[in-house]
Short mmCIF file of C-alpha atoms in Angstrom, two decimals:
data_model
loop_
_atom_site.label_atom_id
_atom_site.label_comp_id
_atom_site.label_asym_id
_atom_site.label_seq_id
_atom_site.Cartn_x
_atom_site.Cartn_y
_atom_site.Cartn_z
CA UNK A 15 140.84 107.93 154.06
CA UNK A 16 141.13 108.77 150.45
CA UNK A 17 143.45 111.63 149.52
CA UNK A 18 142.14 114.66 147.69
CA UNK A 19 141.67 114.22 144.00
CA UNK A 20 141.87 116.92 141.41
CA UNK A 21 139.66 117.57 138.43
CA UNK A 22 140.84 119.68 135.53
CA UNK A 23 138.27 121.69 133.66
CA UNK A 24 138.52 120.84 129.99
CA UNK A 25 139.83 123.77 127.99
CA UNK A 26 137.72 124.24 124.92
CA UNK A 27 139.28 125.25 121.64
CA UNK A 28 137.65 128.66 121.56
CA UNK A 29 137.04 130.94 124.52
CA UNK A 30 135.84 134.43 125.28
CA UNK A 31 137.99 136.56 127.58
CA UNK A 32 136.25 139.15 129.73
CA UNK A 33 137.46 141.52 132.43
CA UNK A 34 134.52 140.92 134.74
CA UNK A 35 133.64 143.13 137.68
CA UNK A 36 133.15 140.96 140.74
CA UNK A 37 130.63 140.93 143.53
CA UNK A 38 132.78 143.15 145.71
CA UNK A 39 133.72 145.58 142.95
CA UNK A 40 137.02 143.93 142.07
CA UNK A 41 137.83 142.35 138.74
CA UNK A 42 139.05 138.90 137.81
CA UNK A 43 140.34 138.16 134.34
CA UNK A 44 137.99 135.40 133.25
CA UNK A 45 138.23 133.09 130.29
CA UNK A 46 134.82 131.80 129.34
CA UNK A 47 133.96 128.63 127.47
CA UNK A 48 131.95 128.61 124.29
CA UNK A 49 128.20 128.73 124.77
CA UNK A 50 126.62 125.29 125.28
CA UNK A 51 124.62 123.54 122.62
CA UNK A 52 120.93 124.30 122.62
CA UNK A 53 121.50 127.99 123.47
CA UNK A 54 118.61 130.11 122.23
CA UNK A 55 119.61 133.42 123.81
CA UNK A 56 122.60 134.89 125.67
CA UNK A 57 122.28 137.57 128.33
CA UNK A 58 124.84 139.54 130.34
CA UNK A 59 124.57 140.89 133.85
CA UNK A 60 125.97 144.09 135.28
CA UNK A 61 128.71 142.20 137.14
CA UNK A 62 130.13 140.44 134.10
CA UNK A 63 128.13 137.23 134.37
CA UNK A 64 127.12 135.59 131.10
CA UNK A 65 123.89 133.58 131.13
CA UNK A 66 122.99 131.25 128.28
CA UNK A 67 119.32 130.40 127.91
CA UNK A 68 119.41 126.75 126.88
CA UNK A 69 116.56 124.63 125.51
CA UNK A 70 115.43 122.68 128.56
CA UNK A 71 115.54 119.42 126.60
CA UNK A 72 119.08 120.08 125.34
CA UNK A 73 120.73 121.02 128.65
CA UNK A 74 124.00 119.28 129.63
CA UNK A 75 122.31 116.74 131.93
CA UNK A 76 120.99 114.71 129.04
CA UNK A 77 124.45 114.02 127.66
CA UNK A 78 124.95 111.59 130.54
CA UNK A 79 124.96 108.03 129.10
CA UNK A 80 122.48 106.90 131.77
CA UNK A 81 120.05 109.73 130.91
CA UNK A 82 119.70 109.26 127.16
CA UNK A 83 116.20 107.81 127.64
CA UNK A 84 115.32 109.93 130.64
CA UNK A 85 111.87 111.52 130.76
CA UNK A 86 112.09 115.13 131.93
CA UNK A 87 110.03 115.85 135.04
CA UNK A 88 108.96 119.50 134.96
CA UNK A 89 107.65 119.60 138.55
CA UNK A 90 107.53 117.28 141.58
CA UNK A 91 104.65 114.81 141.73
CA UNK A 92 103.59 116.11 145.15
CA UNK A 93 105.50 119.13 146.45
CA UNK A 94 106.73 118.63 150.02
CA UNK A 95 107.75 122.15 150.95
CA UNK A 96 105.50 124.92 152.23
CA UNK A 97 104.44 127.94 150.22
CA UNK A 98 107.26 129.55 148.20
CA UNK A 99 108.81 132.72 149.63
CA UNK A 100 107.91 136.16 148.25
CA UNK A 101 109.74 136.43 144.92
CA UNK A 102 109.98 140.22 145.09
CA UNK A 103 111.82 140.04 148.41
CA UNK A 104 114.11 137.29 147.16
CA UNK A 105 114.88 139.10 143.92
CA UNK A 106 116.06 142.09 145.94
CA UNK A 107 118.72 139.84 147.47
CA UNK A 108 119.98 138.40 144.18
CA UNK A 109 121.84 139.77 141.18
CA UNK A 110 119.17 139.53 138.49
CA UNK A 111 120.47 142.31 136.24
CA UNK A 112 120.76 139.82 133.36
CA UNK A 113 116.95 139.62 133.35
CA UNK A 114 116.53 143.31 132.48
CA UNK A 115 116.15 142.38 128.80
CA UNK A 116 113.33 139.96 129.48
CA UNK A 117 115.06 136.91 130.91
CA UNK A 118 115.08 133.48 129.29
CA UNK A 119 112.36 132.55 126.79
CA UNK A 120 109.76 129.98 127.78
CA UNK A 121 111.06 126.45 127.37
CA UNK A 122 114.65 127.38 128.21
CA UNK A 123 116.69 127.45 131.42
CA UNK A 124 119.47 129.85 132.53
CA UNK A 125 122.94 128.30 132.62
CA UNK A 126 125.95 130.30 133.79
CA UNK A 127 128.72 130.27 131.18
CA UNK A 128 131.58 128.05 132.40
CA UNK A 129 134.84 129.68 133.46
CA UNK A 130 137.99 128.05 132.09
CA UNK A 131 140.88 127.84 134.52
CA UNK A 132 144.55 127.12 133.95
CA UNK A 133 144.68 125.61 137.45
CA UNK A 134 143.06 122.45 138.80
CA UNK A 135 139.55 122.90 140.18
CA UNK A 136 139.47 121.23 143.58
CA UNK A 137 136.78 118.61 143.87
CA UNK A 138 134.51 118.38 146.87
CA UNK A 139 135.54 115.90 149.54
CA UNK A 140 134.17 114.29 152.68
CA UNK A 141 137.39 112.67 153.88
CA UNK A 142 138.83 113.49 157.28
CA UNK A 143 140.64 116.78 157.70
CA UNK A 144 144.40 116.36 157.32
CA UNK A 145 147.39 117.91 155.58
CA UNK A 146 147.03 115.59 152.60
CA UNK A 147 143.43 116.62 151.88
CA UNK A 148 143.77 120.35 152.60
CA UNK A 149 140.17 120.43 153.82
CA UNK A 150 138.81 121.54 157.18
CA UNK A 151 135.26 121.23 158.48
CA UNK A 152 132.88 122.32 161.20
CA UNK A 153 129.88 120.08 160.62
CA UNK A 154 127.15 118.00 162.24
CA UNK A 155 126.05 114.51 161.18
CA UNK A 156 122.69 112.76 161.53
CA UNK A 157 123.04 108.99 161.12
CA UNK A 158 119.90 107.02 160.23
CA UNK A 159 121.39 103.54 160.02
CA UNK A 160 119.76 102.31 156.81
CA UNK A 161 119.77 104.05 153.44
CA UNK A 162 116.05 104.76 153.53
CA UNK A 163 115.78 108.48 154.38
CA UNK A 164 113.91 110.37 151.70
CA UNK A 165 115.24 113.88 152.17
CA UNK A 166 116.55 116.66 154.38
CA UNK A 167 116.29 120.38 154.94
CA UNK A 168 118.60 123.27 155.83
CA UNK A 169 118.41 127.03 156.22
CA UNK A 170 121.92 128.50 156.18
CA UNK A 171 123.11 132.08 156.48
CA UNK A 172 124.99 133.46 153.48
CA UNK A 173 128.39 135.13 153.98
CA UNK A 174 131.35 136.41 151.99
CA UNK A 175 134.41 134.96 153.79
CA UNK A 176 138.00 136.06 153.25
CA UNK A 177 140.24 133.69 151.26
CA UNK A 178 143.96 133.65 152.01
CA UNK A 179 145.02 132.18 148.65
CA UNK A 180 143.50 132.51 145.15
CA UNK A 181 143.10 128.72 144.97
CA UNK A 182 141.29 128.41 148.34
CA UNK A 183 137.55 128.06 148.78
CA UNK A 184 135.04 128.38 151.61
CA UNK A 185 131.50 127.00 151.62
CA UNK A 186 128.44 126.13 153.68
CA UNK A 187 126.09 123.35 152.63
CA UNK A 188 123.93 120.31 153.21
CA UNK A 189 125.20 116.82 152.32
CA UNK A 190 122.75 113.93 151.78
CA UNK A 191 124.73 110.73 151.45
CA UNK A 192 124.70 106.94 151.35
CA UNK A 193 127.63 104.55 151.59
CA UNK A 194 130.88 104.58 153.52
CA UNK A 195 132.94 107.77 153.56
CA UNK A 196 136.42 107.40 152.10
CA UNK A 197 135.38 104.57 149.75
CA UNK A 198 134.06 104.37 146.19
CA UNK A 199 130.72 103.29 147.66
CA UNK A 200 130.04 106.81 148.91
CA UNK A 201 127.33 108.63 146.94
CA UNK A 202 126.31 112.22 147.61
CA UNK A 203 123.76 114.93 146.93
CA UNK A 204 125.06 118.37 147.88
CA UNK A 205 123.89 121.98 147.73
CA UNK A 206 124.79 125.29 149.35
CA UNK A 207 126.82 128.43 148.81
CA UNK A 208 130.50 128.67 148.00
CA UNK A 209 133.10 131.38 147.52
CA UNK A 210 135.59 130.02 144.99
CA UNK A 211 136.71 132.71 142.49
CA UNK A 212 139.06 130.33 140.68
CA UNK A 213 136.06 128.18 139.74
CA UNK A 214 133.30 130.75 139.34
CA UNK A 215 135.15 133.87 138.21
CA UNK A 216 133.37 135.94 140.89
CA UNK A 217 134.80 137.29 144.13
CA UNK A 218 131.72 136.52 146.21
CA UNK A 219 129.40 133.68 147.21
CA UNK A 220 127.46 131.75 144.59
CA UNK A 221 124.85 129.01 144.87
CA UNK A 222 126.08 125.52 143.92
CA UNK A 223 124.99 121.91 143.55
CA UNK A 224 127.29 118.91 143.49
CA UNK A 225 127.14 115.12 143.31
CA UNK A 226 129.32 112.05 143.13
CA UNK A 227 128.42 108.40 142.57
CA UNK A 228 131.76 106.86 143.54
CA UNK A 229 133.31 108.65 146.51
CA UNK A 230 134.61 111.67 144.56
CA UNK A 231 136.53 109.29 142.33
CA UNK A 232 135.77 110.97 139.03
CA UNK A 233 131.99 110.97 138.70
CA UNK A 234 129.98 114.08 139.34
CA UNK A 235 130.81 117.78 139.34
CA UNK A 236 129.71 121.24 140.35
CA UNK A 237 126.54 122.71 138.92
CA UNK A 238 126.00 121.88 135.24
CA UNK A 239 129.67 121.59 134.27
CA UNK A 240 129.11 117.90 133.50
CA UNK A 241 126.01 115.85 132.62
CA UNK A 242 123.86 114.73 135.53
CA UNK A 243 121.92 117.40 137.44
CA UNK A 244 118.69 118.57 135.75
CA UNK A 245 117.62 122.23 135.90
CA UNK A 246 113.91 123.03 135.51
CA UNK A 247 113.64 126.58 136.89
CA UNK A 248 113.99 129.79 134.90
CA UNK A 249 114.23 131.79 138.14
CA UNK A 250 116.88 130.15 140.35
CA UNK A 251 119.91 128.22 139.10
CA UNK A 252 123.36 126.93 140.13
CA UNK A 253 126.06 129.58 139.81
CA UNK A 254 123.82 132.54 140.63
CA UNK A 255 125.47 135.22 142.72
CA UNK A 256 124.30 135.66 146.30
CA UNK A 257 124.44 138.56 148.74
CA UNK A 258 126.16 138.31 152.10
CA UNK A 259 124.72 138.74 155.56
CA UNK A 260 125.90 141.76 157.54
CA UNK A 261 127.97 141.24 160.68
CA UNK A 262 125.78 142.42 163.55
CA UNK A 263 122.96 143.26 161.12
CA UNK A 264 120.70 141.72 158.49
CA UNK A 265 120.95 137.93 158.17
CA UNK A 266 120.33 136.59 154.67
CA UNK A 267 119.36 132.92 154.60
CA UNK A 268 119.62 130.24 151.94
CA UNK A 269 116.64 127.91 152.50
CA UNK A 270 117.01 124.48 150.89
CA UNK A 271 114.94 121.31 150.95
CA UNK A 272 115.92 118.11 149.12
CA UNK A 273 113.20 115.48 148.76
CA UNK A 274 113.00 112.21 146.83
CA UNK A 275 109.95 112.04 144.57
CA UNK A 276 108.07 108.87 145.45
CA UNK A 277 106.76 108.45 141.90
CA UNK A 278 109.95 109.00 139.87
CA UNK A 279 112.76 108.60 142.40
CA UNK A 280 114.19 111.99 141.38
CA UNK A 281 115.79 113.93 144.24
CA UNK A 282 114.16 117.37 143.98
CA UNK A 283 115.85 120.53 145.23
CA UNK A 284 113.63 123.32 146.59
CA UNK A 285 115.17 126.76 146.99
CA UNK A 286 113.22 129.15 149.20
CA UNK A 287 110.24 126.84 148.71
CA UNK A 288 110.46 126.71 144.90
CA UNK A 289 111.45 123.46 143.13
CA UNK A 290 114.34 124.26 140.77
CA UNK A 291 115.72 120.92 139.56
CA UNK A 292 116.73 117.43 140.55
CA UNK A 293 119.31 114.65 140.74
CA UNK A 294 117.98 111.70 138.68
CA UNK A 295 118.40 108.34 140.49
CA UNK A 296 119.95 106.74 137.41
CA UNK A 297 123.17 108.79 137.81
CA UNK A 298 123.82 106.69 140.93
CA UNK A 299 123.74 103.58 138.75
CA UNK A 300 121.87 101.34 141.16
CA UNK A 301 123.88 102.42 144.23
CA UNK A 302 122.36 103.06 147.63
CA UNK A 303 121.43 106.68 146.92
CA UNK A 304 119.19 105.48 144.10
CA UNK A 305 116.63 104.60 146.78
CA UNK A 306 117.47 106.52 149.95
CA UNK A 307 120.11 108.09 152.20
CA UNK A 308 121.68 106.94 155.46
CA UNK A 309 123.38 110.21 156.57
CA UNK A 310 122.71 113.94 156.40
CA UNK A 311 125.37 116.52 157.27
CA UNK A 312 125.27 120.30 157.65
CA UNK A 313 127.95 122.94 158.14
CA UNK A 314 131.05 124.52 156.68
CA UNK A 315 134.13 123.45 154.75
CA UNK A 316 137.25 125.25 153.60
CA UNK A 317 140.04 124.22 151.25
CA UNK A 318 143.53 125.46 152.07
CA UNK A 319 145.89 125.40 149.08
CA UNK A 320 148.98 126.46 151.07
CA UNK A 321 149.91 122.93 152.14
CA UNK A 322 149.17 123.39 155.85
CA UNK A 323 146.05 121.23 155.58
CA UNK A 324 143.89 124.02 156.95
CA UNK A 325 145.77 124.12 160.27
CA UNK A 326 147.63 127.37 159.50
CA UNK A 327 145.58 129.54 157.18
CA UNK A 328 143.72 132.84 157.14
CA UNK A 329 140.91 131.46 154.99
CA UNK A 330 137.67 132.05 156.85
CA UNK A 331 134.72 129.71 157.31
CA UNK A 332 131.18 131.04 157.48
CA UNK A 333 131.17 134.65 158.67
CA UNK A 334 134.84 134.44 159.64
CA UNK A 335 133.89 134.63 163.32
CA UNK A 336 133.76 131.90 165.93
CA UNK A 337 130.50 130.18 166.77
CA UNK A 338 130.56 131.56 170.30
CA UNK A 339 129.78 135.06 168.98
CA UNK A 340 126.25 133.85 168.25
CA UNK A 341 123.38 135.28 166.26
CA UNK A 342 124.08 138.00 163.61
CA UNK A 343 127.83 137.46 164.05
CA UNK A 344 128.48 133.76 163.48
CA UNK A 345 127.22 131.60 160.62
CA UNK A 346 124.44 129.17 161.51
CA UNK A 347 122.26 126.35 160.23
CA UNK A 348 118.67 126.00 161.39
CA UNK A 349 115.66 124.10 160.06
CA UNK A 350 117.60 120.87 160.71
CA UNK A 351 115.11 118.31 159.44
CA UNK A 352 115.13 114.82 157.88
CA UNK A 353 112.42 112.98 155.94
CA UNK A 354 111.67 109.42 157.00
CA UNK A 355 110.97 106.45 154.66
CA UNK A 356 107.25 107.35 154.61
CA UNK A 357 107.94 110.88 153.43
CA UNK A 358 107.25 112.52 156.79
CA UNK A 359 109.62 115.34 157.91
CA UNK A 360 110.95 115.35 161.47
CA UNK A 361 112.96 117.99 163.33
CA UNK A 362 116.24 116.63 164.71
CA UNK A 363 117.14 117.21 168.35
CA UNK A 364 120.62 118.19 169.49
CA UNK A 365 121.30 114.82 171.12
CA UNK A 366 120.76 113.12 167.74
CA UNK A 367 123.53 115.11 166.09
CA UNK A 368 127.25 114.32 165.99
CA UNK A 369 129.47 117.41 165.64
CA UNK A 370 132.96 117.46 164.14
CA UNK A 371 135.53 120.28 164.10
CA UNK A 372 139.05 118.84 163.71
CA UNK A 373 140.72 122.27 164.11
CA UNK A 374 138.63 123.94 166.86
CA UNK A 375 141.17 126.71 167.38
CA UNK A 376 140.59 127.72 163.75
CA UNK A 377 136.93 126.79 163.20
CA UNK A 378 134.58 125.74 165.98
CA UNK A 379 130.89 125.12 166.66
CA UNK A 380 128.21 125.70 169.27
CA UNK A 381 124.59 124.59 169.66
CA UNK A 382 121.86 127.01 170.70
CA UNK A 383 118.06 126.89 170.80
CA UNK A 384 115.50 129.61 170.18
CA UNK A 385 112.40 130.21 172.29
CA UNK A 386 110.45 127.59 170.30
CA UNK A 387 113.09 124.94 170.94
CA UNK A 388 114.47 124.96 167.39
CA UNK A 389 118.11 123.89 167.25
CA UNK A 390 120.66 126.29 165.78
CA UNK A 391 124.11 125.02 164.83
CA UNK A 392 126.58 127.92 164.88
CA UNK A 393 129.95 127.25 163.22
CA UNK A 394 132.97 128.80 161.54
CA UNK A 395 135.98 130.89 162.39
CA UNK A 396 138.77 133.17 161.15
CA UNK A 397 141.48 130.58 160.56
CA UNK A 398 144.61 130.67 162.69
CA UNK A 399 148.13 129.51 163.44
CA UNK A 400 147.57 126.35 165.43
CA UNK A 401 150.69 124.77 166.84
CA UNK A 402 148.35 123.35 169.47
CA UNK A 403 146.66 121.20 166.84
CA UNK A 404 149.86 119.26 166.30
CA UNK A 405 151.19 119.18 169.89
CA UNK A 406 147.92 118.61 171.71
CA UNK A 407 148.98 121.30 174.18
CA UNK A 408 146.90 124.21 175.43
CA UNK A 409 149.15 126.78 173.78
CA UNK A 410 147.06 129.79 172.82
CA UNK A 411 146.56 130.04 169.09
CA UNK A 412 147.59 133.17 167.25
CA UNK A 413 145.08 134.74 164.90
CA UNK A 414 147.12 135.83 161.90
CA UNK A 415 144.55 138.09 160.27
CA UNK A 416 145.77 141.32 161.89
CA UNK A 417 149.38 140.32 161.20
CA UNK A 418 148.54 139.66 157.56
CA UNK A 419 146.76 143.01 157.18
CA UNK A 420 149.73 144.79 158.77
CA UNK A 421 152.18 143.00 156.49
CA UNK A 422 150.19 143.99 153.40
CA UNK A 423 149.90 147.58 154.63
CA UNK A 424 153.65 147.83 155.20
CA UNK A 425 154.34 146.34 151.78
CA UNK A 426 152.10 148.90 150.16
CA UNK A 427 153.99 151.77 151.84
CA UNK A 428 157.37 150.64 150.50
#
């Protein structure tokens, strides 16, 4: 399997430095890039976020060499998703303070100002979990055989997991892929939520999109930090801050549907039933994902920067609680659906899914069904010290979270 690759954010000549309050009330010293070309208005939110309203025809996507002659598609040819969710309810769960001065003008889209980092930004990865990659997973796979699937769906609970190191991240997402994992033939479409302060500048979960055309070998990126993904919505956008579910209480869900437009070939992303943008097929340069997908995956991923490969870390996945704790306590995916070559959606049964959790003493999974028979995939965990992972023994793992809290408390008293 291919080792983890790193991608440095380009440091622009001029930058704006802000002391930005974060989602949990803490501050991160953020260095922001210059506003992108085509900016017609700049707005600021109450939590330090800077939103540039960019002319929809001048957004970063169209700097991609394969999109210079691309025709912008404002809306899907035939929407596949059901009726959009109630915007008033959704807005109450999002940070939309930047809209208090009227939002973005018509004909422009909101783009979160890039954060410049003096450290490498870790690229997404779908290689196996090992010490070299630093990634751990608790995921399920649906294998179709041929690259002809036309979409997939996921409803995932949003959480705000603890990160042990500033360079760590934790996420939950859907992957739609074609090609062999660990090779340059792998092509992906990805969306979900991620907590990664080093990348976003916020100490909380944000919505993200991602893509690669060559197995994470240099093509693709998060959000709109490179040309490729096209944003069409003025309401929802990559980089927006999300609220967290409450342990034992309210569950806040991120509902996503990704469908290939049969007329244009664009892979449209619906968020809570609203189409917000798409992955143009041309960015896959004639590869398999230009026409269809052969695999869909759902679940969680963490990156451990300590060097233990995710086998000895406090970084949490999902809610930070094991799957066995169940509803309102563990993170879950439901609405596990694929779209066949004819554009028809089908629910996937448990026996069609292949689970993977390489470090089950740190992050595990469990299947459950509701009264209607809908499959729920619960996953995640608190991280741990897992000697058992290396010895194969049944030695009980030690959860280090309490030890870490005690150590920090004692240090503070000195």
